[in-house]
mmCIF file of C-alpha atoms and ligand atoms in Angstrom:
data_model
loop_
_atom_site.group_PDB
_atom_site.id
_atom_site.type_symbol
_atom_site.label_atom_id
_atom_site.label_comp_id
_atom_site.label_asym_id
_atom_site.label_seq_id
_atom_site.Cartn_x
_atom_site.Cartn_y
_atom_site.Cartn_z
ATOM 1 C CA MET E 1 0.000 0.000 0.000
ATOM 2 C CA ALA E 2 2.902 2.345 0.800
ATOM 3 C CA ALA E 3 4.241 1.797 -2.716
ATOM 4 C CA CYS E 4 0.968 3.114 -4.131
ATOM 5 C CA SER E 5 1.144 6.438 -2.277
ATOM 6 C CA PRO E 6 0.180 9.293 -4.613
ATOM 7 C CA ALA E 7 3.242 11.217 -3.439
ATOM 8 C CA LEU E 8 5.617 8.667 -4.970
ATOM 9 C CA PRO E 9 6.871 8.985 -8.543
ATOM 10 C CA GLN E 10 6.388 5.348 -9.537
ATOM 11 C CA ASN E 11 2.673 5.155 -8.863
ATOM 12 C CA THR E 12 1.002 2.887 -11.359
ATOM 13 C CA LEU E 13 -2.384 4.122 -10.077
ATOM 14 C CA ALA E 14 -1.653 7.630 -11.402
ATOM 15 C CA PRO E 15 -1.430 7.032 -15.161
ATOM 16 C CA ALA E 16 -0.125 9.855 -17.335
ATOM 17 C CA GLY E 17 -0.768 8.419 -20.787
ATOM 18 C CA GLU E 18 -3.403 6.587 -22.774
ATOM 19 C CA VAL E 19 -1.626 3.229 -22.609
ATOM 20 C CA ALA E 20 -1.180 3.459 -18.834
ATOM 21 C CA ARG E 21 -4.862 4.415 -18.472
ATOM 22 C CA ASP E 22 -5.938 1.376 -20.503
ATOM 23 C CA ILE E 23 -3.858 -0.867 -18.265
ATOM 24 C CA LEU E 24 -5.245 0.756 -15.109
ATOM 25 C CA GLY E 25 -8.807 0.398 -16.437
ATOM 26 C CA LEU E 26 -8.287 -3.329 -16.914
ATOM 27 C CA PHE E 27 -6.691 -3.618 -13.488
ATOM 28 C CA GLN E 28 -9.686 -1.931 -11.875
ATOM 29 C CA VAL E 29 -12.206 -4.277 -13.527
ATOM 30 C CA ILE E 30 -10.265 -7.326 -12.333
ATOM 31 C CA PHE E 31 -9.538 -5.822 -8.918
ATOM 32 C CA TRP E 32 -13.203 -5.186 -8.118
ATOM 33 C CA MET E 33 -14.321 -8.592 -9.380
ATOM 34 C CA ALA E 34 -11.616 -10.197 -7.252
ATOM 35 C CA ALA E 35 -12.721 -8.057 -4.308
ATOM 36 C CA VAL E 36 -16.298 -9.365 -4.623
ATOM 37 C CA VAL E 37 -15.032 -12.971 -4.805
ATOM 38 C CA PHE E 38 -12.836 -12.338 -1.763
ATOM 39 C CA VAL E 39 -15.705 -10.947 0.301
ATOM 40 C CA VAL E 40 -18.079 -13.778 -0.683
ATOM 41 C CA VAL E 41 -15.541 -16.553 -0.014
ATOM 42 C CA GLN E 42 -14.304 -15.072 3.255
ATOM 43 C CA GLY E 43 -17.874 -14.337 4.309
ATOM 44 C CA LEU E 44 -18.906 -17.963 3.754
ATOM 45 C CA LEU E 45 -15.803 -19.138 5.581
ATOM 46 C CA ILE E 46 -16.473 -16.935 8.609
ATOM 47 C CA TYR E 47 -20.150 -17.934 8.590
ATOM 48 C CA ALA E 48 -19.189 -21.627 8.552
ATOM 49 C CA ILE E 49 -16.645 -21.181 11.337
ATOM 50 C CA PHE E 50 -19.205 -19.669 13.697
ATOM 51 C CA ARG E 51 -22.338 -21.491 12.547
ATOM 52 C CA PHE E 52 -20.843 -24.979 12.780
ATOM 53 C CA ARG E 53 -18.379 -24.647 15.638
ATOM 54 C CA ARG E 54 -18.640 -27.072 18.498
ATOM 55 C CA LYS E 55 -21.054 -25.861 21.163
ATOM 56 C CA PRO E 56 -21.286 -26.757 24.881
ATOM 57 C CA GLY E 57 -23.083 -30.054 25.154
ATOM 58 C CA ASP E 58 -22.133 -31.262 21.672
ATOM 59 C CA THR E 59 -20.738 -34.721 22.205
ATOM 60 C CA ALA E 60 -21.600 -36.559 19.002
ATOM 61 C CA ILE E 61 -19.490 -36.403 15.859
ATOM 62 C CA PRO E 62 -21.370 -34.320 13.217
ATOM 63 C CA ALA E 63 -22.885 -35.974 10.180
ATOM 64 C CA GLN E 64 -20.050 -36.995 7.807
ATOM 65 C CA VAL E 65 -20.780 -35.744 4.285
ATOM 66 C CA HIS E 66 -18.925 -36.693 1.131
ATOM 67 C CA GLY E 67 -19.741 -35.159 -2.215
ATOM 68 C CA ASN E 68 -22.535 -32.849 -3.242
ATOM 69 C CA THR E 69 -23.056 -32.869 -6.976
ATOM 70 C CA PRO E 70 -25.085 -29.628 -7.305
ATOM 71 C CA LEU E 71 -22.525 -27.725 -5.155
ATOM 72 C CA GLU E 72 -19.567 -29.100 -7.086
ATOM 73 C CA VAL E 73 -21.171 -28.224 -10.407
ATOM 74 C CA ALA E 74 -21.893 -24.724 -9.074
ATOM 75 C CA TRP E 75 -18.341 -24.015 -7.914
ATOM 76 C CA THR E 76 -16.933 -25.295 -11.153
ATOM 77 C CA ILE E 77 -19.221 -23.225 -13.337
ATOM 78 C CA ALA E 78 -19.081 -19.990 -11.299
ATOM 79 C CA PRO E 79 -15.277 -19.485 -11.603
ATOM 80 C CA ALA E 80 -15.427 -20.472 -15.274
ATOM 81 C CA VAL E 81 -18.041 -17.774 -15.874
ATOM 82 C CA ILE E 82 -16.001 -15.196 -13.911
ATOM 83 C CA LEU E 83 -12.866 -16.009 -15.923
ATOM 84 C CA ALA E 84 -14.808 -15.833 -19.183
ATOM 85 C CA VAL E 85 -16.107 -12.368 -18.219
ATOM 86 C CA ILE E 86 -12.590 -11.186 -17.260
ATOM 87 C CA ALA E 87 -11.220 -12.554 -20.544
ATOM 88 C CA VAL E 88 -13.292 -10.125 -22.608
ATOM 89 C CA PRO E 89 -11.677 -6.835 -21.458
ATOM 90 C CA THR E 90 -8.302 -8.576 -21.005
ATOM 91 C CA ILE E 91 -8.087 -9.804 -24.586
ATOM 92 C CA GLY E 92 -9.466 -6.489 -25.843
ATOM 93 C CA THR E 93 -6.810 -4.506 -23.944
ATOM 94 C CA ILE E 94 -3.967 -6.819 -24.973
ATOM 95 C CA GLY E 95 -5.019 -6.430 -28.592
ATOM 96 C CA LYS E 96 -5.296 -2.648 -28.301
ATOM 97 C CA LEU E 97 -1.887 -2.263 -26.650
ATOM 98 C CA ALA E 98 -0.207 -4.451 -29.269
ATOM 99 C CA GLU E 99 -1.383 -2.417 -32.241
ATOM 100 C CA PRO E 100 -0.003 0.793 -33.650
ATOM 101 C CA PRO E 101 -2.260 3.717 -32.784
ATOM 102 C CA ASP E 102 -4.497 5.314 -35.374
ATOM 103 C CA GLY E 103 -3.610 8.811 -36.433
ATOM 104 C CA LYS E 104 -0.944 9.670 -33.907
ATOM 105 C CA PRO E 105 2.609 10.053 -35.193
ATOM 106 C CA VAL E 106 5.060 7.369 -34.134
ATOM 107 C CA ALA E 107 8.386 7.925 -32.394
ATOM 108 C CA GLN E 108 10.698 4.973 -32.809
ATOM 109 C CA VAL E 109 13.221 4.089 -30.120
ATOM 110 C CA SER E 110 15.443 1.051 -29.558
ATOM 111 C CA VAL E 111 16.056 0.214 -25.923
ATOM 112 C CA THR E 112 18.957 -1.986 -24.861
ATOM 113 C CA GLY E 113 19.259 -3.152 -21.265
ATOM 114 C CA HIS E 114 22.720 -3.508 -19.746
ATOM 115 C CA GLN E 115 23.921 -4.498 -16.279
ATOM 116 C CA TRP E 116 23.065 -1.858 -15.006
ATOM 117 C CA TRP E 117 22.041 0.952 -17.271
ATOM 118 C CA TRP E 118 19.778 1.742 -20.214
ATOM 119 C CA GLU E 119 20.795 2.529 -23.767
ATOM 120 C CA PHE E 120 18.331 4.509 -25.892
ATOM 121 C CA GLN E 121 18.799 4.754 -29.629
ATOM 122 C CA TYR E 122 16.621 6.654 -32.097
ATOM 123 C CA PRO E 123 17.282 4.832 -35.381
ATOM 124 C CA GLU E 124 15.449 7.381 -37.523
ATOM 125 C CA LEU E 125 17.078 10.383 -35.875
ATOM 126 C CA GLY E 126 20.646 9.117 -35.468
ATOM 127 C CA VAL E 127 20.691 9.792 -31.733
ATOM 128 C CA LEU E 128 22.248 7.539 -29.093
ATOM 129 C CA THR E 129 21.907 8.303 -25.389
ATOM 130 C CA ALA E 130 21.625 6.623 -22.005
ATOM 131 C CA ASN E 131 19.371 6.516 -18.968
ATOM 132 C CA GLU E 132 17.166 9.434 -20.054
ATOM 133 C CA LEU E 133 14.583 8.709 -22.700
ATOM 134 C CA HIS E 134 13.222 11.836 -24.336
ATOM 135 C CA ILE E 135 9.843 11.479 -26.048
ATOM 136 C CA PRO E 136 7.571 13.959 -27.814
ATOM 137 C CA VAL E 137 4.136 14.480 -26.263
ATOM 138 C CA GLY E 138 1.418 13.738 -28.782
ATOM 139 C CA SER E 139 3.285 10.856 -30.389
ATOM 140 C CA ARG E 140 3.025 7.205 -29.599
ATOM 141 C CA VAL E 141 6.421 5.760 -28.754
ATOM 142 C CA ASN E 142 7.243 2.394 -30.254
ATOM 143 C CA ALA E 143 10.012 0.940 -28.123
ATOM 144 C CA THR E 144 11.806 -2.150 -29.394
ATOM 145 C CA LEU E 145 13.552 -3.892 -26.547
ATOM 146 C CA LYS E 146 16.596 -6.133 -26.297
ATOM 147 C CA SER E 147 19.328 -6.915 -23.816
ATOM 148 C CA ALA E 148 23.112 -6.911 -24.074
ATOM 149 C CA ASP E 149 23.540 -9.478 -21.311
ATOM 150 C CA ILE E 150 20.723 -11.020 -19.259
ATOM 151 C CA ILE E 151 16.986 -10.505 -18.929
ATOM 152 C CA HIS E 152 15.838 -7.068 -17.767
ATOM 153 C CA SER E 153 12.380 -5.527 -17.734
ATOM 154 C CA PHE E 154 11.394 -2.076 -18.983
ATOM 155 C CA TRP E 155 8.836 -0.396 -16.729
ATOM 156 C CA VAL E 156 7.605 3.181 -16.495
ATOM 157 C CA PRO E 157 4.742 2.816 -14.005
ATOM 158 C CA ARG E 158 2.927 6.034 -14.960
ATOM 159 C CA LEU E 159 3.300 5.509 -18.733
ATOM 160 C CA SER E 160 3.843 1.875 -19.629
ATOM 161 C CA GLY E 161 3.450 -1.655 -18.366
ATOM 162 C CA LYS E 162 6.374 -4.024 -18.059
ATOM 163 C CA SER E 163 8.120 -5.721 -20.960
ATOM 164 C CA ASP E 164 11.073 -8.040 -20.677
ATOM 165 C CA LEU E 165 14.288 -7.434 -22.606
ATOM 166 C CA PHE E 166 15.987 -10.623 -23.782
ATOM 167 C CA PRO E 167 19.581 -11.284 -24.829
ATOM 168 C CA GLY E 168 20.253 -12.763 -28.251
ATOM 169 C CA SER E 169 18.258 -12.122 -31.371
ATOM 170 C CA ARG E 170 14.809 -11.946 -29.813
ATOM 171 C CA THR E 171 13.347 -8.457 -29.545
ATOM 172 C CA THR E 172 10.133 -7.413 -27.839
ATOM 173 C CA SER E 173 8.302 -4.161 -28.332
ATOM 174 C CA ARG E 174 5.674 -1.982 -26.769
ATOM 175 C CA TRP E 175 3.745 1.196 -27.395
ATOM 176 C CA PHE E 176 3.320 3.955 -24.856
ATOM 177 C CA ASP E 177 2.688 7.665 -24.685
ATOM 178 C CA ALA E 178 2.534 10.651 -22.333
ATOM 179 C CA ASP E 179 -0.274 13.243 -22.132
ATOM 180 C CA GLN E 180 1.757 16.110 -20.727
ATOM 181 C CA PRO E 181 5.362 17.270 -20.731
ATOM 182 C CA GLY E 182 7.083 16.097 -17.593
ATOM 183 C CA GLU E 183 9.464 13.597 -16.071
ATOM 184 C CA TYR E 184 8.481 10.052 -15.342
ATOM 185 C CA GLN E 185 10.511 7.509 -13.414
ATOM 186 C CA GLY E 186 11.384 4.149 -14.903
ATOM 187 C CA GLN E 187 12.918 1.106 -13.286
ATOM 188 C CA CYS E 188 14.181 -2.305 -14.282
ATOM 189 C CA ALA E 189 11.502 -4.726 -13.075
ATOM 190 C CA GLU E 190 13.281 -8.044 -13.510
ATOM 191 C CA PHE E 191 15.896 -9.116 -10.996
ATOM 192 C CA CYS E 192 19.174 -8.890 -12.908
ATOM 193 C CA GLY E 193 21.934 -9.102 -10.342
ATOM 194 C CA ALA E 194 23.542 -7.159 -7.526
ATOM 195 C CA SER E 195 22.630 -3.700 -8.798
ATOM 196 C CA HIS E 196 19.148 -4.424 -10.158
ATOM 197 C CA ALA E 197 17.731 -1.816 -7.793
ATOM 198 C CA HIS E 198 20.172 0.751 -9.225
ATOM 199 C CA MET E 199 18.966 0.239 -12.806
ATOM 200 C CA LYS E 200 16.730 3.262 -13.068
ATOM 201 C CA PHE E 201 15.959 5.703 -15.834
ATOM 202 C CA ARG E 202 13.818 8.717 -16.550
ATOM 203 C CA VAL E 203 11.399 9.395 -19.359
ATOM 204 C CA ILE E 204 11.338 13.069 -20.259
ATOM 205 C CA ALA E 205 8.223 13.969 -22.223
ATOM 206 C CA GLN E 206 8.550 17.204 -24.168
ATOM 207 C CA THR E 207 6.591 19.300 -26.604
ATOM 208 C CA GLN E 208 7.517 18.536 -30.212
ATOM 209 C CA ALA E 209 9.501 21.806 -30.443
ATOM 210 C CA ASP E 210 11.504 21.042 -27.287
ATOM 211 C CA PHE E 211 12.059 17.485 -28.448
ATOM 212 C CA ASP E 212 13.333 18.676 -31.835
ATOM 213 C CA ALA E 213 15.709 21.092 -30.108
ATOM 214 C CA TRP E 214 16.985 18.250 -27.918
ATOM 215 C CA VAL E 215 17.584 16.080 -31.008
ATOM 216 C CA ARG E 216 19.568 18.880 -32.660
ATOM 217 C CA ALA E 217 21.714 19.271 -29.535
ATOM 218 C CA GLN E 218 22.338 15.521 -29.315
ATOM 219 C CA LYS E 219 23.444 15.412 -32.942
ATOM 220 C CA ALA E 220 25.905 18.269 -32.503
ATOM 221 C CA PRO E 221 29.598 17.356 -32.273
ATOM 222 C CA ALA E 222 31.096 16.702 -28.866
ATOM 223 C CA ALA E 223 31.933 19.854 -26.922
ATOM 224 C CA ALA E 224 35.605 19.014 -26.427
ATOM 225 C CA THR E 225 37.896 16.304 -27.735
ATOM 226 C CA THR E 226 41.147 17.986 -26.802
ATOM 227 C CA GLY E 227 42.600 19.548 -23.668
ATOM 228 C CA ALA E 228 43.619 18.258 -20.249
ATOM 229 C CA GLY E 229 40.319 16.497 -19.526
ATOM 230 C CA ALA E 230 40.175 14.705 -22.874
ATOM 231 C CA THR E 231 43.817 13.625 -22.498
ATOM 232 C CA LEU E 232 43.210 12.256 -19.005
ATOM 233 C CA PHE E 233 40.045 10.491 -20.235
ATOM 234 C CA THR E 234 42.149 8.756 -22.887
ATOM 235 C CA ASN E 235 45.126 8.007 -20.629
ATOM 236 C CA LYS E 236 42.990 6.429 -17.923
ATOM 237 C CA GLY E 237 41.444 4.097 -20.488
ATOM 238 C CA CYS E 238 37.904 5.492 -20.134
ATOM 239 C CA GLY E 239 37.540 5.310 -23.904
ATOM 240 C CA ALA E 240 37.766 1.512 -23.831
ATOM 241 C CA CYS E 241 34.205 1.476 -22.464
ATOM 242 C CA HIS E 242 32.702 4.889 -23.237
ATOM 243 C CA THR E 243 32.093 6.732 -26.485
ATOM 244 C CA ILE E 244 32.785 10.416 -26.876
ATOM 245 C CA GLU E 245 32.351 11.195 -30.563
ATOM 246 C CA GLY E 246 35.668 12.163 -32.094
ATOM 247 C CA LEU E 247 37.649 10.914 -29.088
ATOM 248 C CA ALA E 248 36.694 7.357 -28.147
ATOM 249 C CA GLN E 249 34.411 4.610 -29.345
ATOM 250 C CA GLY E 250 33.940 2.261 -26.362
ATOM 251 C CA LYS E 251 30.626 0.424 -26.271
ATOM 252 C CA VAL E 252 30.556 -1.146 -22.799
ATOM 253 C CA GLY E 253 29.207 1.835 -20.867
ATOM 254 C CA PRO E 254 26.959 4.787 -21.694
ATOM 255 C CA ASN E 255 27.782 7.162 -24.539
ATOM 256 C CA LEU E 256 29.123 10.314 -22.882
ATOM 257 C CA THR E 257 29.227 12.634 -25.910
ATOM 258 C CA HIS E 258 26.521 14.830 -24.385
ATOM 259 C CA PHE E 259 26.821 13.645 -20.801
ATOM 260 C CA ALA E 260 26.146 17.096 -19.343
ATOM 261 C CA SER E 261 22.825 17.343 -21.174
ATOM 262 C CA ARG E 262 21.442 14.748 -18.755
ATOM 263 C CA GLY E 263 20.034 15.468 -15.343
ATOM 264 C CA THR E 264 21.301 12.292 -13.705
ATOM 265 C CA LEU E 265 24.200 9.874 -13.821
ATOM 266 C CA ALA E 266 24.903 6.213 -13.013
ATOM 267 C CA ALA E 267 21.493 5.080 -14.335
ATOM 268 C CA GLY E 268 19.405 7.516 -12.367
ATOM 269 C CA GLU E 269 21.334 6.935 -9.156
ATOM 270 C CA PHE E 270 22.475 10.527 -8.733
ATOM 271 C CA VAL E 271 21.503 14.012 -9.745
ATOM 272 C CA ARG E 272 24.305 15.253 -11.977
ATOM 273 C CA ASN E 273 26.471 17.697 -10.053
ATOM 274 C CA ASP E 274 30.211 18.006 -9.371
ATOM 275 C CA GLU E 275 30.038 16.324 -5.994
ATOM 276 C CA ASN E 276 28.064 13.307 -7.206
ATOM 277 C CA ILE E 277 30.242 12.792 -10.295
ATOM 278 C CA ALA E 278 33.298 12.848 -8.016
ATOM 279 C CA THR E 279 31.685 10.305 -5.670
ATOM 280 C CA TRP E 280 30.981 8.041 -8.605
ATOM 281 C CA LEU E 281 34.498 8.327 -10.078
ATOM 282 C CA ARG E 282 36.145 7.818 -6.693
ATOM 283 C CA ASN E 283 34.537 4.421 -6.110
ATOM 284 C CA PRO E 284 31.846 3.290 -8.557
ATOM 285 C CA LEU E 285 31.521 -0.112 -6.911
ATOM 286 C CA ALA E 286 30.480 1.479 -3.624
ATOM 287 C CA VAL E 287 27.546 3.048 -5.449
ATOM 288 C CA LYS E 288 26.738 0.195 -7.764
ATOM 289 C CA PRO E 289 27.996 -3.220 -6.596
ATOM 290 C CA GLY E 290 29.102 -5.455 -9.461
ATOM 291 C CA SER E 291 29.342 -2.596 -11.930
ATOM 292 C CA GLN E 292 31.728 -2.988 -14.843
ATOM 293 C CA MET E 293 32.906 0.556 -14.119
ATOM 294 C CA PRO E 294 36.102 -0.180 -12.182
ATOM 295 C CA ASN E 295 37.661 1.752 -9.375
ATOM 296 C CA LEU E 296 40.437 3.493 -11.291
ATOM 297 C CA GLY E 297 42.276 4.705 -8.210
ATOM 298 C CA LEU E 298 42.094 8.305 -9.406
ATOM 299 C CA SER E 299 43.779 11.064 -7.450
ATOM 300 C CA ASP E 300 41.688 13.985 -6.228
ATOM 301 C CA SER E 301 43.180 16.248 -8.884
ATOM 302 C CA ASP E 302 42.447 13.683 -11.625
ATOM 303 C CA ILE E 303 38.876 13.437 -10.382
ATOM 304 C CA GLN E 304 38.558 17.212 -10.424
ATOM 305 C CA THR E 305 39.903 17.371 -13.989
ATOM 306 C CA LEU E 306 37.468 14.681 -15.170
ATOM 307 C CA VAL E 307 34.517 16.290 -13.380
ATOM 308 C CA THR E 308 35.245 19.601 -15.088
ATOM 309 C CA TYR E 309 35.636 17.862 -18.427
ATOM 310 C CA LEU E 310 32.450 15.798 -18.138
ATOM 311 C CA GLN E 311 30.433 18.786 -16.954
ATOM 312 C CA ALA E 312 31.447 20.610 -20.142
ATOM 313 C CA LEU E 313 30.070 17.878 -22.422
ATOM 314 C CA LYS E 314 26.818 19.689 -23.086
HETATM 315 CU CU1 CUA H 1 17.973 -4.941 -15.105
HETATM 316 CU CU2 CUA H 1 16.908 -5.627 -13.092
#
């Protein structure tokens, strides 16, 4: 119940898009039918407990009854009817969520899950980013999902239901949308190792104009590929895992070309500011156990140089 508090950002009962509303509508139908079943079954149970309990003076064993054909037929048919009724909106909603929407424009995004971060690629726009998924309000997003390592699950409680991401050639996909500009929290929803709980992301819904401006900024060249920070980045081997266009082409960790355009770092773990970047660089494994980001043993001055450099990658 605490998890459903309206004050919390991952409240699936506060949908902010058509897809999330459809899912909530289905949930409510099933919830209230289940509630009626619960009350009836528990009511009968409590009635039986009190009505047939042993009373003072009862010495004989009660009549021993085996089998009651009308009752057994009834409690076979009743659940079958309930399930058949539930199947109608369930199948309808599944079908609706699986189909491309009528009329609305489509924004295509490829999502790749990694231990423990999210890669977002816009194949039609030539944009590659991490941990912050920008979407235009008024479009339906078609997310195709896959994993680079093990099974993860994509979940944005206020916008989208859960879909697993599988390694190998199998891709899954789902549609979702947002009504209003805003930020929505996402979270990996499939246990995927020591830092599963640290595999967060944000969906940033924007007006089409703001989204277009963001795309232009993401496609711009990297802010700096030379200077003390870029040299240190190269010398410490950061480029083996991270891409900065024009400087390094690592594919293990998030693309950092426009790192400072994001509000968070370490897969939503921290707000991006100097202090938090330094904390992360000083000992990534203390923040995210099992992370492939090693502890590089950086000196304080190296950390300061890298913080300054990363913060300039607008
Ligand atoms: Cu990825 Cu849990």
